[in-house]
Amino acid sequence: MERTGTTRRRALAATGAAAAGLLGGCSGGGGDRPAPRRPSAADRARRAEEALRRRSAGVSRDLLAGYDAAIAAHAALRPRLAPLREAAARHVAALDPASPPPSPPPGGAAPPDAPPGAAGAPAAASAGAGAARDAAAPSPSAAGDPPGPPADPSVVLKELAALASRTAGAHTEALDGAPPELARLLASVAAASAAHAYLLAAPAEGGAS
């Protein structure tokens, strides 16, 4: 009987060890897959700032596109708009350094220290070639494309002033919740955009902000 009892105890011990091994193997297999990492507060803040920078750069990019369209349609406005256009391009680059740099202005850019008339010369030269293409091309309404800038330069300036004013307002609204460094940049760009609106609405020529 003693031998039988000893055999039973050994059998139970062996069964328990095997069960423990199976349980250990199951739990070990599940542990090979790490739990998904939750983003930290710093990660969330960084992503929010990147998204805000992209949105804000897009706002200034719309103003930049307005300047490009106006310069392409009215070469005579280039001396007045080129400095403002260059300032808007700098705003886009500062707000979203990771984005591709803005394309050069229509007709090429004049050196920063060149007199205003120097910028108008290449644009005037390209305007003649563009006029022939425009005459042969279908009208925007016939092609289904959105209409270009108005034919009256004074109306173009008025629309640009309104666009610059909306740009300033959008950057001012974006200040709420922006981190300190980005908030300072947004405030600066908003003030510059407001200055653009003033200069565009003024009858005399103005410079960049």
mmCIF file of N, CA, C and O in Angstrom, residues 134 137-145:
data_model
loop_
_atom_site.group_PDB
_atom_site.id
_atom_site.type_symbol
_atom_site.label_atom_id
_atom_site.label_comp_id
_atom_site.label_asym_id
_atom_site.label_seq_id
_atom_site.Cartn_x
_atom_site.Cartn_y
_atom_site.Cartn_z
ATOM 1 N N ASP A 134 -3.319 83.546 -73.873
ATOM 2 C CA ASP A 134 -4.653 83.808 -73.339
ATOM 3 C C ASP A 134 -5.667 83.975 -74.444
ATOM 4 O O ASP A 134 -6.839 83.600 -74.307
ATOM 5 N N ALA A 137 -6.468 80.505 -75.744
ATOM 6 C CA ALA A 137 -7.053 79.592 -74.765
ATOM 7 C C ALA A 137 -8.540 79.866 -74.628
ATOM 8 O O ALA A 137 -9.006 80.984 -74.815
ATOM 9 N N PRO A 138 -9.350 78.837 -74.275
ATOM 10 C CA PRO A 138 -10.773 79.055 -74.053
ATOM 11 C C PRO A 138 -10.998 79.903 -72.825
ATOM 12 O O PRO A 138 -10.174 79.958 -71.914
ATOM 13 N N SER A 139 -12.095 80.593 -72.819
ATOM 14 C CA SER A 139 -12.405 81.452 -71.686
ATOM 15 C C SER A 139 -12.631 80.605 -70.448
ATOM 16 O O SER A 139 -13.006 79.439 -70.550
ATOM 17 N N PRO A 140 -12.398 81.155 -69.228
ATOM 18 C CA PRO A 140 -12.585 80.360 -68.002
ATOM 19 C C PRO A 140 -13.979 79.792 -67.890
ATOM 20 O O PRO A 140 -14.172 78.677 -67.431
ATOM 21 N N SER A 141 -14.998 80.575 -68.287
ATOM 22 C CA SER A 141 -16.366 80.078 -68.159
ATOM 23 C C SER A 141 -16.600 78.914 -69.105
ATOM 24 O O SER A 141 -17.293 77.962 -68.791
ATOM 25 N N ALA A 142 -15.989 78.978 -70.331
ATOM 26 C CA ALA A 142 -16.181 77.888 -71.277
ATOM 27 C C ALA A 142 -15.458 76.637 -70.823
ATOM 28 O O ALA A 142 -15.910 75.523 -71.040
ATOM 29 N N ALA A 143 -14.292 76.793 -70.212
ATOM 30 C CA ALA A 143 -13.518 75.635 -69.769
ATOM 31 C C ALA A 143 -14.000 75.087 -68.445
ATOM 32 O O ALA A 143 -13.575 74.040 -68.013
ATOM 33 N N GLY A 144 -14.861 75.802 -67.754
ATOM 34 C CA GLY A 144 -15.345 75.349 -66.464
ATOM 35 C C GLY A 144 -14.434 75.675 -65.316
ATOM 36 O O GLY A 144 -14.654 75.215 -64.207
ATOM 37 N N ASP A 145 -13.355 76.451 -65.535
ATOM 38 C CA ASP A 145 -12.431 76.819 -64.470
ATOM 39 C C ASP A 145 -12.944 78.055 -63.752
ATOM 40 O O ASP A 145 -13.716 78.837 -64.300
#
